[in-house]
Amino acid sequence: MYWQLLENRVTSFAHNFSFERIETPILEESALFSHAIGRETDIVKKELFEFVLKDGTPVALRPEGTAGVARAYINHGMLSLPQPVKLWYMGPMFRYDRPQAGRYRQLHQFGFEILGSDHPVLDAELVSMSVRFLKSLDISSHCLVNSIGCRVCRPSYLQKLLLFVRQKKRSLCADCNERMKKNVLRVLDCKEEKCQIIYTDAPSMVDNLCEDCKKHFTRVLEYLDEMNVAYTLAPRLVRGLDYYTRTVFELFPTGMPKEVPLVQENSSSYQEKEQEEHQEEQEENEEAPSKNPHRQDALAGGGRYDLLLEMLGGKPTPSLGVAFGMERILTLLKPKVDAAVPPKGHTNSVFLAQLGEKARKKMLVIKDELIQKGVKVLDAFSKDGLRLQLEIASRAKVSYALILGEKEVIEGTVILRDMNEGIQEIVPFEKIVEVISAKLAPKGSL
Ligand code: AMP
């Protein structure tokens, strides 16, 4: 029920925002993921479910959806379609990680991708759409946002970062020592608390953006302000995948970002942010960082990947996307649904009980008509005794049962029993679908 609700909501949301569904293979050549996501990322280095085919080709179960979508865009010539192309997907992803609450080896994601435009309004729209999606499920979230620059400004920033981490080398974990040799930006993504504390003092990318990236990011934040989307600047948010450029963001359930030490507290407009920047930096440095960034609590993450399609052999195609973790959303959604709808039983269903062969045949016809009208039906056609059937109905907590014996078949009627009240009424065959449909009409908003 919960999965169905979420899947239906994603499908209708994507439809309303004019995204087309895309299905990509679960199994792809490993090279796609190592090229796209980055050889030095945790997802590729530690978490890829990889094996070798008989012909020696290394293949992997997809750890995320964007690389496959980008490959499909190139292979299927989507560049010739009107741009940007808006696609969405939903399905299983695989990450070889230590399973724990909120972190699974087989997880499910859905995602929205916009390929073929570098306009900052799309970054803001994607963030806003993501927040609104969760809100439509009554889940309030908070957005962390950052810009990680482009190939013009990032190299000089990386030099500064490298200088910083080299000085702190001895205090950093073994993984960070490795990361600084191969891809220093990845250190900011470290899950070790002691490292995160050190990185609160690290130089930040937003302070080192080139003019174009600065303009782009300013406009993204202005659009977000315009759309009244609350966000927090998180100067050390880099995401766990290498393909990102410029805007990156993550959504946490409300309450979470306050505990994230990499956050630069701010939820006012961008102009005010710039003015307060200096003062805030001081405050941030004074603040004792509390805990790890709780990455397993993020509900969604995304950003721009302007260079990815080129990296995969396509033409330059600036693009962006977001992915949501379905299990984590469901954990928050389940209690809300349970509160709106009684959790156990089939209260919105009707049970069909029959006595004798003629009644069974007639009930088959009634069942068909009810299902065609969208009524949810439970039955026990293989059983004979009426008492047994009503016991099954009672255990399933259905609201209504239809009872049909030889006498009713001859009279052309059905007994309709209200299972909660124990009251029965006689309804003619031709009225039964209408009466039941009206009684089971859905109530509540979720
Ligand atoms: P990522 O692009 O890795 O940030 O993943 C996007 C979203 O997928 C995250 O914000 C989580 O909600 C979810 N997610 C990522 N990894 C896992 C996992 N191992 N188990 C469950 N959900 C996950």
Short mmCIF file of C-alpha atoms and ligand atoms in Angstrom, two decimals:
data_model
loop_
_atom_site.label_atom_id
_atom_site.label_comp_id
_atom_site.label_asym_id
_atom_site.label_seq_id
_atom_site.Cartn_x
_atom_site.Cartn_y
_atom_site.Cartn_z
CA MET A 1 0.00 0.00 0.00
CA TYR A 2 2.77 2.44 0.99
CA TRP A 3 4.93 1.65 -2.04
CA GLN A 4 1.93 1.96 -4.31
CA LEU A 5 1.03 5.33 -2.84
CA LEU A 6 4.57 6.64 -3.32
CA GLU A 7 4.89 5.26 -6.84
CA ASN A 8 1.54 6.76 -7.84
CA ARG A 9 2.50 10.13 -6.40
CA VAL A 10 5.84 10.14 -8.27
CA THR A 11 4.11 9.16 -11.51
CA SER A 12 1.50 11.90 -11.31
CA PHE A 13 4.05 14.51 -10.16
CA ALA A 14 6.33 13.69 -13.10
CA HIS A 15 3.36 13.83 -15.45
CA ASN A 16 2.27 17.26 -14.16
CA PHE A 17 5.80 18.63 -14.55
CA SER A 18 6.01 17.17 -18.11
CA PHE A 19 8.77 14.63 -17.47
CA GLU A 20 8.80 11.49 -19.66
CA ARG A 21 9.58 8.13 -18.08
CA ILE A 22 12.80 6.35 -19.07
CA GLU A 23 13.81 2.77 -18.25
CA THR A 24 17.53 2.06 -18.30
CA PRO A 25 19.25 -1.33 -17.81
CA ILE A 26 20.01 -2.50 -14.29
CA LEU A 27 23.24 -4.06 -15.55
CA GLU A 28 25.73 -1.85 -17.41
CA GLU A 29 29.43 -2.00 -18.23
CA SER A 30 31.42 -0.96 -15.15
CA ALA A 31 33.28 1.60 -17.25
CA LEU A 32 30.13 3.70 -17.51
CA PHE A 33 30.00 4.15 -13.74
CA SER A 34 33.72 4.63 -13.20
CA HIS A 35 33.82 7.28 -15.97
CA ALA A 36 30.66 9.04 -14.87
CA ILE A 37 30.69 8.81 -11.09
CA GLY A 38 34.48 8.79 -10.66
CA ARG A 39 36.98 6.07 -9.84
CA GLU A 40 37.86 7.62 -6.48
CA THR A 41 34.31 7.97 -5.16
CA ASP A 42 33.07 5.62 -2.43
CA ILE A 43 30.24 4.52 -4.72
CA VAL A 44 32.64 3.17 -7.35
CA LYS A 45 35.66 2.30 -5.26
CA LYS A 46 33.91 0.51 -2.40
CA GLU A 47 30.26 0.03 -3.22
CA LEU A 48 30.02 -1.23 -6.81
CA PHE A 49 28.48 -4.70 -7.25
CA GLU A 50 30.83 -5.70 -10.01
CA PHE A 51 31.58 -8.94 -11.85
CA VAL A 52 33.18 -10.10 -15.09
CA LEU A 53 31.30 -11.56 -18.08
CA LYS A 54 32.52 -14.70 -19.92
CA ASP A 55 34.17 -12.47 -22.56
CA GLY A 56 36.09 -10.60 -19.86
CA THR A 57 33.94 -7.42 -19.82
CA PRO A 58 33.52 -6.02 -16.31
CA VAL A 59 29.86 -5.18 -15.62
CA ALA A 60 28.11 -3.74 -12.58
CA LEU A 61 24.64 -3.42 -11.09
CA ARG A 62 23.73 0.25 -11.38
CA PRO A 63 24.46 2.19 -8.18
CA GLU A 64 22.43 5.22 -9.33
CA GLY A 65 20.29 6.38 -12.23
CA THR A 66 21.95 9.40 -13.82
CA ALA A 67 24.84 7.66 -15.62
CA GLY A 68 22.43 5.30 -17.42
CA VAL A 69 20.13 8.17 -18.39
CA ALA A 70 23.07 10.19 -19.75
CA ARG A 71 24.29 7.18 -21.76
CA ALA A 72 20.78 6.63 -23.14
CA TYR A 73 20.49 10.33 -24.10
CA ILE A 74 23.68 10.01 -26.17
CA ASN A 75 22.97 6.56 -27.66
CA HIS A 76 19.41 7.41 -28.64
CA GLY A 77 20.22 10.78 -30.22
CA MET A 78 18.06 12.80 -27.81
CA LEU A 79 20.14 15.85 -28.68
CA SER A 80 17.94 16.20 -31.77
CA LEU A 81 14.81 16.57 -29.59
CA PRO A 82 13.65 20.01 -28.41
CA GLN A 83 15.90 20.91 -25.45
CA PRO A 84 15.90 20.58 -22.54
CA VAL A 85 14.79 16.95 -22.42
CA LYS A 86 13.02 16.12 -19.17
CA LEU A 87 13.17 12.49 -18.05
CA TRP A 88 12.31 10.57 -14.89
CA TYR A 89 13.05 7.05 -13.67
CA MET A 90 12.22 4.77 -10.79
CA GLY A 91 13.75 1.46 -9.82
CA PRO A 92 16.27 -0.57 -7.84
CA MET A 93 19.89 0.53 -7.37
CA PHE A 94 22.69 -1.49 -5.75
CA ARG A 95 25.47 -0.41 -3.43
CA TYR A 96 27.82 -2.83 -1.72
CA ASP A 97 27.81 -1.17 1.67
CA ARG A 98 27.50 -2.40 5.23
CA PRO A 99 23.72 -2.74 5.55
CA GLN A 100 22.28 -0.66 8.39
CA ALA A 101 19.15 1.38 9.10
CA GLY A 102 18.56 3.66 6.12
CA ARG A 103 21.44 2.16 4.14
CA TYR A 104 20.64 -0.88 2.04
CA ARG A 105 22.48 -2.91 -0.56
CA GLN A 106 19.43 -2.91 -2.76
CA LEU A 107 17.74 0.46 -2.50
CA HIS A 108 15.13 2.13 -4.65
CA GLN A 109 15.36 5.56 -6.14
CA PHE A 110 13.32 7.74 -8.39
CA GLY A 111 14.86 10.73 -10.06
CA PHE A 112 14.21 13.67 -12.34
CA GLU A 113 16.75 14.66 -14.99
CA ILE A 114 16.79 17.80 -17.18
CA LEU A 115 19.27 17.49 -20.05
CA GLY A 116 20.32 20.23 -22.46
CA SER A 117 20.23 23.60 -20.69
CA ASP A 118 22.56 25.60 -18.47
CA HIS A 119 19.94 28.12 -17.33
CA PRO A 120 20.03 28.71 -13.55
CA VAL A 121 16.24 28.88 -13.38
CA LEU A 122 16.22 25.10 -13.92
CA ASP A 123 18.49 24.52 -10.91
CA ALA A 124 16.07 26.48 -8.74
CA GLU A 125 13.04 24.77 -10.25
CA LEU A 126 14.50 21.33 -9.60
CA VAL A 127 15.19 22.21 -5.96
CA SER A 128 11.74 23.72 -5.56
CA MET A 129 10.09 20.75 -7.27
CA SER A 130 11.96 18.37 -4.95
CA VAL A 131 10.88 20.22 -1.81
CA ARG A 132 7.30 20.43 -3.11
CA PHE A 133 7.27 16.73 -3.90
CA LEU A 134 8.06 15.82 -0.30
CA LYS A 135 5.58 18.42 0.91
CA SER A 136 2.87 16.79 -1.20
CA LEU A 137 3.44 13.73 1.01
CA ASP A 138 3.24 15.90 4.11
CA ILE A 139 7.02 15.52 4.66
CA SER A 140 8.68 18.83 5.41
CA SER A 141 12.29 18.99 4.38
CA HIS A 142 15.14 21.42 4.45
CA CYS A 143 17.49 22.01 1.59
CA LEU A 144 21.27 22.35 1.81
CA VAL A 145 22.73 24.01 -1.25
CA ASN A 146 26.22 24.77 -2.51
CA SER A 147 28.13 25.48 -5.70
CA ILE A 148 31.18 23.37 -6.46
CA GLY A 149 32.31 25.44 -9.44
CA CYS A 150 33.41 24.38 -12.90
CA ARG A 151 36.56 23.37 -14.73
CA VAL A 152 37.69 27.01 -14.78
CA CYS A 153 37.58 27.76 -11.06
CA ARG A 154 37.80 24.35 -9.43
CA PRO A 155 41.48 23.55 -10.13
CA SER A 156 42.80 26.60 -8.25
CA TYR A 157 40.39 25.91 -5.39
CA LEU A 158 41.60 22.32 -5.23
CA GLN A 159 45.14 23.59 -4.84
CA LYS A 160 44.07 25.65 -1.82
CA LEU A 161 42.19 22.71 -0.37
CA LEU A 162 45.17 20.43 -0.91
CA LEU A 163 47.42 22.84 0.91
CA PHE A 164 44.98 22.86 3.82
CA VAL A 165 44.59 19.08 4.08
CA ARG A 166 48.32 18.47 3.76
CA GLN A 167 48.81 20.59 6.87
CA LYS A 168 46.24 18.48 8.73
CA LYS A 169 47.42 15.18 7.25
CA ARG A 170 48.32 13.50 10.54
CA SER A 171 44.93 14.16 12.12
CA LEU A 172 42.92 12.89 9.14
CA CYS A 173 41.68 9.32 8.59
CA ALA A 174 43.48 6.87 6.29
CA ASP A 175 40.82 7.28 3.59
CA CYS A 176 41.25 11.06 3.52
CA ASN A 177 45.00 10.58 3.22
CA GLU A 178 44.29 8.45 0.14
CA ARG A 179 41.71 10.91 -1.20
CA MET A 180 44.09 13.84 -1.00
CA LYS A 181 46.44 12.02 -3.38
CA LYS A 182 43.83 11.09 -5.99
CA ASN A 183 40.87 13.49 -5.76
CA VAL A 184 41.15 15.97 -2.94
CA LEU A 185 37.55 17.30 -3.22
CA ARG A 186 36.34 13.91 -1.99
CA VAL A 187 37.83 14.58 1.46
CA LEU A 188 34.92 16.95 2.18
CA ASP A 189 32.57 14.02 1.69
CA CYS A 190 34.27 11.96 4.42
CA LYS A 191 31.91 10.36 6.93
CA GLU A 192 34.43 10.38 9.82
CA GLU A 193 33.48 12.84 12.54
CA LYS A 194 37.08 13.79 13.35
CA CYS A 195 37.69 14.72 9.71
CA GLN A 196 34.44 16.68 9.41
CA ILE A 197 35.46 18.75 12.43
CA ILE A 198 38.75 19.63 10.76
CA TYR A 199 37.04 20.53 7.47
CA THR A 200 34.90 23.21 9.14
CA ASP A 201 38.02 25.39 8.78
CA ALA A 202 38.81 24.35 5.21
CA PRO A 203 38.63 26.89 2.38
CA SER A 204 35.22 26.74 0.74
CA MET A 205 34.43 26.51 -2.96
CA VAL A 206 31.77 29.29 -2.90
CA ASP A 207 34.46 31.76 -1.87
CA ASN A 208 36.56 30.72 -4.85
CA LEU A 209 34.06 30.64 -7.71
CA CYS A 210 34.89 32.21 -11.09
CA GLU A 211 32.70 35.09 -12.27
CA ASP A 212 30.42 32.86 -14.38
CA CYS A 213 29.85 30.36 -11.59
CA LYS A 214 29.28 33.15 -9.09
CA LYS A 215 26.67 34.72 -11.39
CA HIS A 216 25.03 31.36 -11.97
CA PHE A 217 24.83 30.56 -8.26
CA THR A 218 23.57 34.05 -7.37
CA ARG A 219 20.76 33.67 -9.87
CA VAL A 220 19.86 30.20 -8.58
CA LEU A 221 19.53 31.59 -5.07
CA GLU A 222 17.56 34.60 -6.30
CA TYR A 223 15.08 32.30 -8.05
CA LEU A 224 14.80 30.20 -4.89
CA ASP A 225 14.11 33.35 -2.87
CA GLU A 226 11.51 34.35 -5.45
CA MET A 227 9.81 30.95 -5.12
CA ASN A 228 9.96 31.16 -1.33
CA VAL A 229 12.00 27.99 -1.05
CA ALA A 230 13.94 27.91 2.24
CA TYR A 231 17.53 26.70 1.94
CA THR A 232 20.77 26.73 3.85
CA LEU A 233 24.13 27.44 2.29
CA ALA A 234 26.39 24.47 2.99
CA PRO A 235 29.87 25.45 1.78
CA ARG A 236 31.31 21.98 2.23
CA LEU A 237 28.54 19.99 0.60
CA VAL A 238 30.15 18.23 -2.38
CA ARG A 239 28.00 15.08 -2.88
CA GLY A 240 29.49 11.63 -3.29
CA LEU A 241 29.73 11.64 -7.08
CA ASP A 242 32.37 13.27 -9.27
CA TYR A 243 30.16 14.32 -12.14
CA TYR A 244 28.69 17.35 -10.42
CA THR A 245 29.50 20.92 -11.39
CA ARG A 246 28.12 24.19 -10.02
CA THR A 247 24.88 23.72 -8.03
CA VAL A 248 24.62 20.75 -5.67
CA PHE A 249 21.91 20.17 -3.08
CA GLU A 250 20.57 17.68 -0.59
CA LEU A 251 17.24 17.47 1.19
CA PHE A 252 16.97 16.40 4.82
CA PRO A 253 13.89 15.88 6.93
CA THR A 254 13.18 19.09 8.83
CA GLY A 255 15.36 19.39 11.90
CA MET A 256 18.36 17.56 10.47
CA PRO A 257 20.43 20.41 8.98
CA LYS A 258 20.77 22.10 12.34
CA GLU A 259 22.99 19.22 13.43
CA VAL A 260 25.14 19.28 10.34
CA PRO A 261 28.46 20.95 11.07
CA LEU A 262 29.21 21.74 7.43
CA VAL A 263 26.29 24.12 7.27
CA GLN A 264 26.57 27.85 7.01
CA GLU A 265 23.44 28.93 8.89
CA ASN A 266 21.30 31.17 6.77
CA SER A 267 17.80 31.24 5.46
CA SER A 268 17.39 34.87 4.49
CA SER A 269 17.75 36.29 0.97
CA TYR A 270 21.00 35.98 -0.97
CA GLN A 271 21.73 39.73 -0.86
CA GLU A 272 21.55 39.66 2.92
CA LYS A 273 23.67 36.54 2.85
CA GLU A 274 26.48 38.27 1.03
CA GLN A 275 26.45 41.14 3.54
CA GLU A 276 26.49 38.79 6.51
CA GLU A 277 29.00 36.45 4.97
CA HIS A 278 32.03 37.65 6.84
CA GLN A 279 30.33 37.79 10.20
CA GLU A 280 28.89 34.33 9.68
CA GLU A 281 32.17 32.81 8.75
CA GLN A 282 33.52 33.99 12.09
CA GLU A 283 30.54 32.60 13.95
CA GLU A 284 30.83 29.32 12.11
CA ASN A 285 34.44 28.94 13.08
CA GLU A 286 33.68 29.69 16.69
CA GLU A 287 30.87 27.15 16.87
CA ALA A 288 31.88 23.74 18.19
CA PRO A 289 30.74 21.30 15.51
CA SER A 290 28.37 18.70 16.91
CA LYS A 291 28.04 15.51 14.93
CA ASN A 292 28.66 13.83 11.63
CA PRO A 293 26.58 15.02 8.68
CA HIS A 294 24.17 12.05 9.10
CA ARG A 295 24.37 11.28 5.42
CA GLN A 296 22.05 8.30 5.88
CA ASP A 297 19.28 10.74 6.71
CA ALA A 298 19.30 12.59 3.40
CA LEU A 299 16.07 12.02 1.52
CA ALA A 300 17.30 13.28 -1.83
CA GLY A 301 20.34 14.73 -3.50
CA GLY A 302 21.16 16.26 -6.82
CA GLY A 303 22.79 18.98 -8.81
CA ARG A 304 24.25 20.03 -12.14
CA TYR A 305 26.39 17.75 -14.23
CA ASP A 306 27.35 20.04 -17.11
CA LEU A 307 30.35 17.96 -18.20
CA LEU A 308 29.01 14.44 -17.79
CA LEU A 309 27.68 13.91 -21.30
CA GLU A 310 30.95 15.09 -22.82
CA MET A 311 32.85 12.77 -20.48
CA LEU A 312 30.74 9.90 -21.81
CA GLY A 313 31.51 10.76 -25.45
CA GLY A 314 28.52 13.01 -26.20
CA LYS A 315 28.34 16.64 -27.33
CA PRO A 316 28.56 19.34 -24.62
CA THR A 317 25.15 19.10 -22.92
CA PRO A 318 24.72 21.00 -19.65
CA SER A 319 22.30 19.06 -17.49
CA LEU A 320 21.05 18.54 -13.97
CA GLY A 321 19.10 16.04 -11.89
CA VAL A 322 17.94 14.85 -8.51
CA ALA A 323 17.51 11.38 -6.97
CA PHE A 324 15.26 10.44 -4.03
CA GLY A 325 15.71 7.45 -1.72
CA MET A 326 12.37 5.65 -1.64
CA GLU A 327 12.97 3.54 1.50
CA ARG A 328 13.86 6.64 3.49
CA ILE A 329 10.78 8.48 2.26
CA LEU A 330 8.63 5.45 3.10
CA THR A 331 9.97 5.38 6.66
CA LEU A 332 8.58 8.89 7.15
CA LEU A 333 5.47 8.30 5.09
CA LYS A 334 4.27 5.11 6.77
CA PRO A 335 3.18 6.61 10.12
CA LYS A 336 1.39 9.43 8.29
CA VAL A 337 -0.55 6.99 6.12
CA ASP A 338 -1.33 4.83 9.15
CA ALA A 339 -2.70 7.86 10.95
CA ALA A 340 -4.89 8.76 7.96
CA VAL A 341 -6.06 5.21 7.25
CA PRO A 342 -6.44 2.50 9.94
CA PRO A 343 -3.27 0.41 9.49
CA LYS A 344 -4.57 -3.12 9.66
CA GLY A 345 -7.24 -4.83 7.64
CA HIS A 346 -9.04 -4.11 4.43
CA THR A 347 -11.51 -1.52 5.59
CA ASN A 348 -12.04 -0.24 2.08
CA SER A 349 -12.91 -3.68 0.71
CA VAL A 350 -15.97 -5.85 0.37
CA PHE A 351 -15.94 -9.59 1.12
CA LEU A 352 -17.97 -11.96 -1.07
CA ALA A 353 -19.46 -14.97 0.72
CA GLN A 354 -21.52 -17.58 -1.11
CA LEU A 355 -23.44 -20.72 -0.22
CA GLY A 356 -23.96 -23.34 -2.94
CA GLU A 357 -22.89 -23.73 -6.54
CA LYS A 358 -25.47 -21.43 -8.13
CA ALA A 359 -24.54 -18.66 -5.70
CA ARG A 360 -20.82 -19.18 -6.43
CA LYS A 361 -21.45 -18.75 -10.18
CA LYS A 362 -23.55 -15.62 -9.65
CA MET A 363 -20.95 -14.21 -7.24
CA LEU A 364 -18.24 -14.60 -9.92
CA VAL A 365 -20.29 -12.28 -12.14
CA ILE A 366 -20.86 -9.78 -9.32
CA LYS A 367 -17.12 -9.81 -8.52
CA ASP A 368 -16.30 -9.02 -12.12
CA GLU A 369 -18.70 -6.06 -12.13
CA LEU A 370 -17.37 -4.72 -8.81
CA ILE A 371 -13.76 -4.91 -9.99
CA GLN A 372 -14.65 -3.14 -13.23
CA LYS A 373 -16.05 -0.31 -11.08
CA GLY A 374 -12.77 -0.13 -9.15
CA VAL A 375 -14.05 -1.75 -5.95
CA LYS A 376 -11.50 -3.77 -3.95
CA VAL A 377 -12.78 -7.30 -3.41
CA LEU A 378 -11.80 -10.13 -1.06
CA ASP A 379 -13.32 -13.59 -1.38
CA ALA A 380 -12.97 -17.26 -0.44
CA PHE A 381 -14.52 -18.94 -3.50
CA SER A 382 -12.88 -22.27 -2.70
CA LYS A 383 -14.67 -22.47 0.68
CA ASP A 384 -18.24 -23.65 1.30
CA GLY A 385 -19.36 -22.99 4.88
CA LEU A 386 -20.89 -19.56 5.49
CA ARG A 387 -19.58 -19.32 9.05
CA LEU A 388 -16.02 -20.00 7.93
CA GLN A 389 -16.27 -17.38 5.19
CA LEU A 390 -17.63 -14.74 7.55
CA GLU A 391 -14.80 -15.51 9.97
CA ILE A 392 -12.31 -14.84 7.19
CA ALA A 393 -14.13 -11.58 6.40
CA SER A 394 -14.07 -10.56 10.03
CA ARG A 395 -10.33 -11.30 10.41
CA ALA A 396 -9.60 -9.27 7.27
CA LYS A 397 -11.52 -6.38 8.92
CA VAL A 398 -13.55 -5.63 5.80
CA SER A 399 -16.29 -3.05 6.25
CA TYR A 400 -18.91 -4.95 4.27
CA ALA A 401 -19.72 -8.49 3.18
CA LEU A 402 -22.06 -9.61 0.43
CA ILE A 403 -23.81 -12.88 1.22
CA LEU A 404 -25.48 -14.93 -1.47
CA GLY A 405 -27.39 -18.20 -0.92
CA GLU A 406 -29.68 -20.30 -3.17
CA LYS A 407 -32.73 -18.32 -1.97
CA GLU A 408 -31.21 -14.94 -2.87
CA VAL A 409 -30.17 -16.23 -6.32
CA ILE A 410 -33.81 -17.18 -7.03
CA GLU A 411 -35.07 -13.82 -5.71
CA GLY A 412 -32.42 -11.81 -7.56
CA THR A 413 -31.10 -10.18 -4.37
CA VAL A 414 -27.92 -10.08 -2.24
CA ILE A 415 -27.57 -9.65 1.52
CA LEU A 416 -25.32 -6.69 2.32
CA ARG A 417 -23.87 -6.97 5.82
CA ASP A 418 -22.23 -4.05 7.61
CA MET A 419 -19.44 -5.93 9.41
CA ASN A 420 -18.89 -3.25 12.04
CA GLU A 421 -22.52 -2.70 12.99
CA GLY A 422 -23.76 -6.23 12.29
CA ILE A 423 -26.73 -4.78 10.37
CA GLN A 424 -27.96 -6.46 7.17
CA GLU A 425 -30.01 -5.17 4.27
CA ILE A 426 -31.35 -6.80 1.10
CA VAL A 427 -30.22 -5.24 -2.17
CA PRO A 428 -31.34 -6.20 -5.70
CA PHE A 429 -28.58 -7.56 -8.02
CA GLU A 430 -28.76 -4.60 -10.38
CA LYS A 431 -28.21 -2.08 -7.54
CA ILE A 432 -25.41 -3.84 -5.68
CA VAL A 433 -22.41 -2.35 -7.55
CA GLU A 434 -23.75 1.16 -7.17
CA VAL A 435 -24.56 0.73 -3.45
CA ILE A 436 -21.15 -0.79 -2.61
CA SER A 437 -19.22 1.80 -4.65
CA ALA A 438 -20.95 4.61 -2.78
CA LYS A 439 -20.28 3.04 0.62
CA LEU A 440 -16.56 2.51 -0.11
CA ALA A 441 -15.87 5.91 -1.74
CA PRO A 442 -12.36 6.98 -0.57
CA LYS A 443 -12.02 9.31 2.40
CA GLY A 444 -8.98 11.30 3.58
CA SER A 445 -6.28 13.10 1.59
CA LEU A 446 -3.15 10.89 1.55
P1 AMP B 1 22.91 9.83 -3.52
O1 AMP B 1 22.86 10.32 -4.91
O2 AMP B 1 23.93 8.79 -3.24
O3 AMP B 1 22.97 10.97 -2.52
O4 AMP B 1 21.49 9.11 -3.28
C1 AMP B 1 20.29 9.83 -3.38
C2 AMP B 1 19.35 9.38 -2.26
O5 AMP B 1 19.21 7.96 -2.29
C3 AMP B 1 19.89 9.69 -0.87
O6 AMP B 1 19.57 11.00 -0.48
C4 AMP B 1 19.16 8.64 -0.04
O7 AMP B 1 17.86 9.07 0.24
C5 AMP B 1 19.09 7.45 -0.97
N1 AMP B 1 20.18 6.47 -0.70
C6 AMP B 1 21.47 6.54 -1.09
N2 AMP B 1 22.16 5.44 -0.69
C7 AMP B 1 21.27 4.66 -0.04
C8 AMP B 1 21.35 3.36 0.59
N3 AMP B 1 22.49 2.66 0.63
N4 AMP B 1 20.22 2.87 1.15
C9 AMP B 1 19.06 3.55 1.12
N5 AMP B 1 18.91 4.75 0.53
C10 AMP B 1 20.00 5.30 -0.04
#
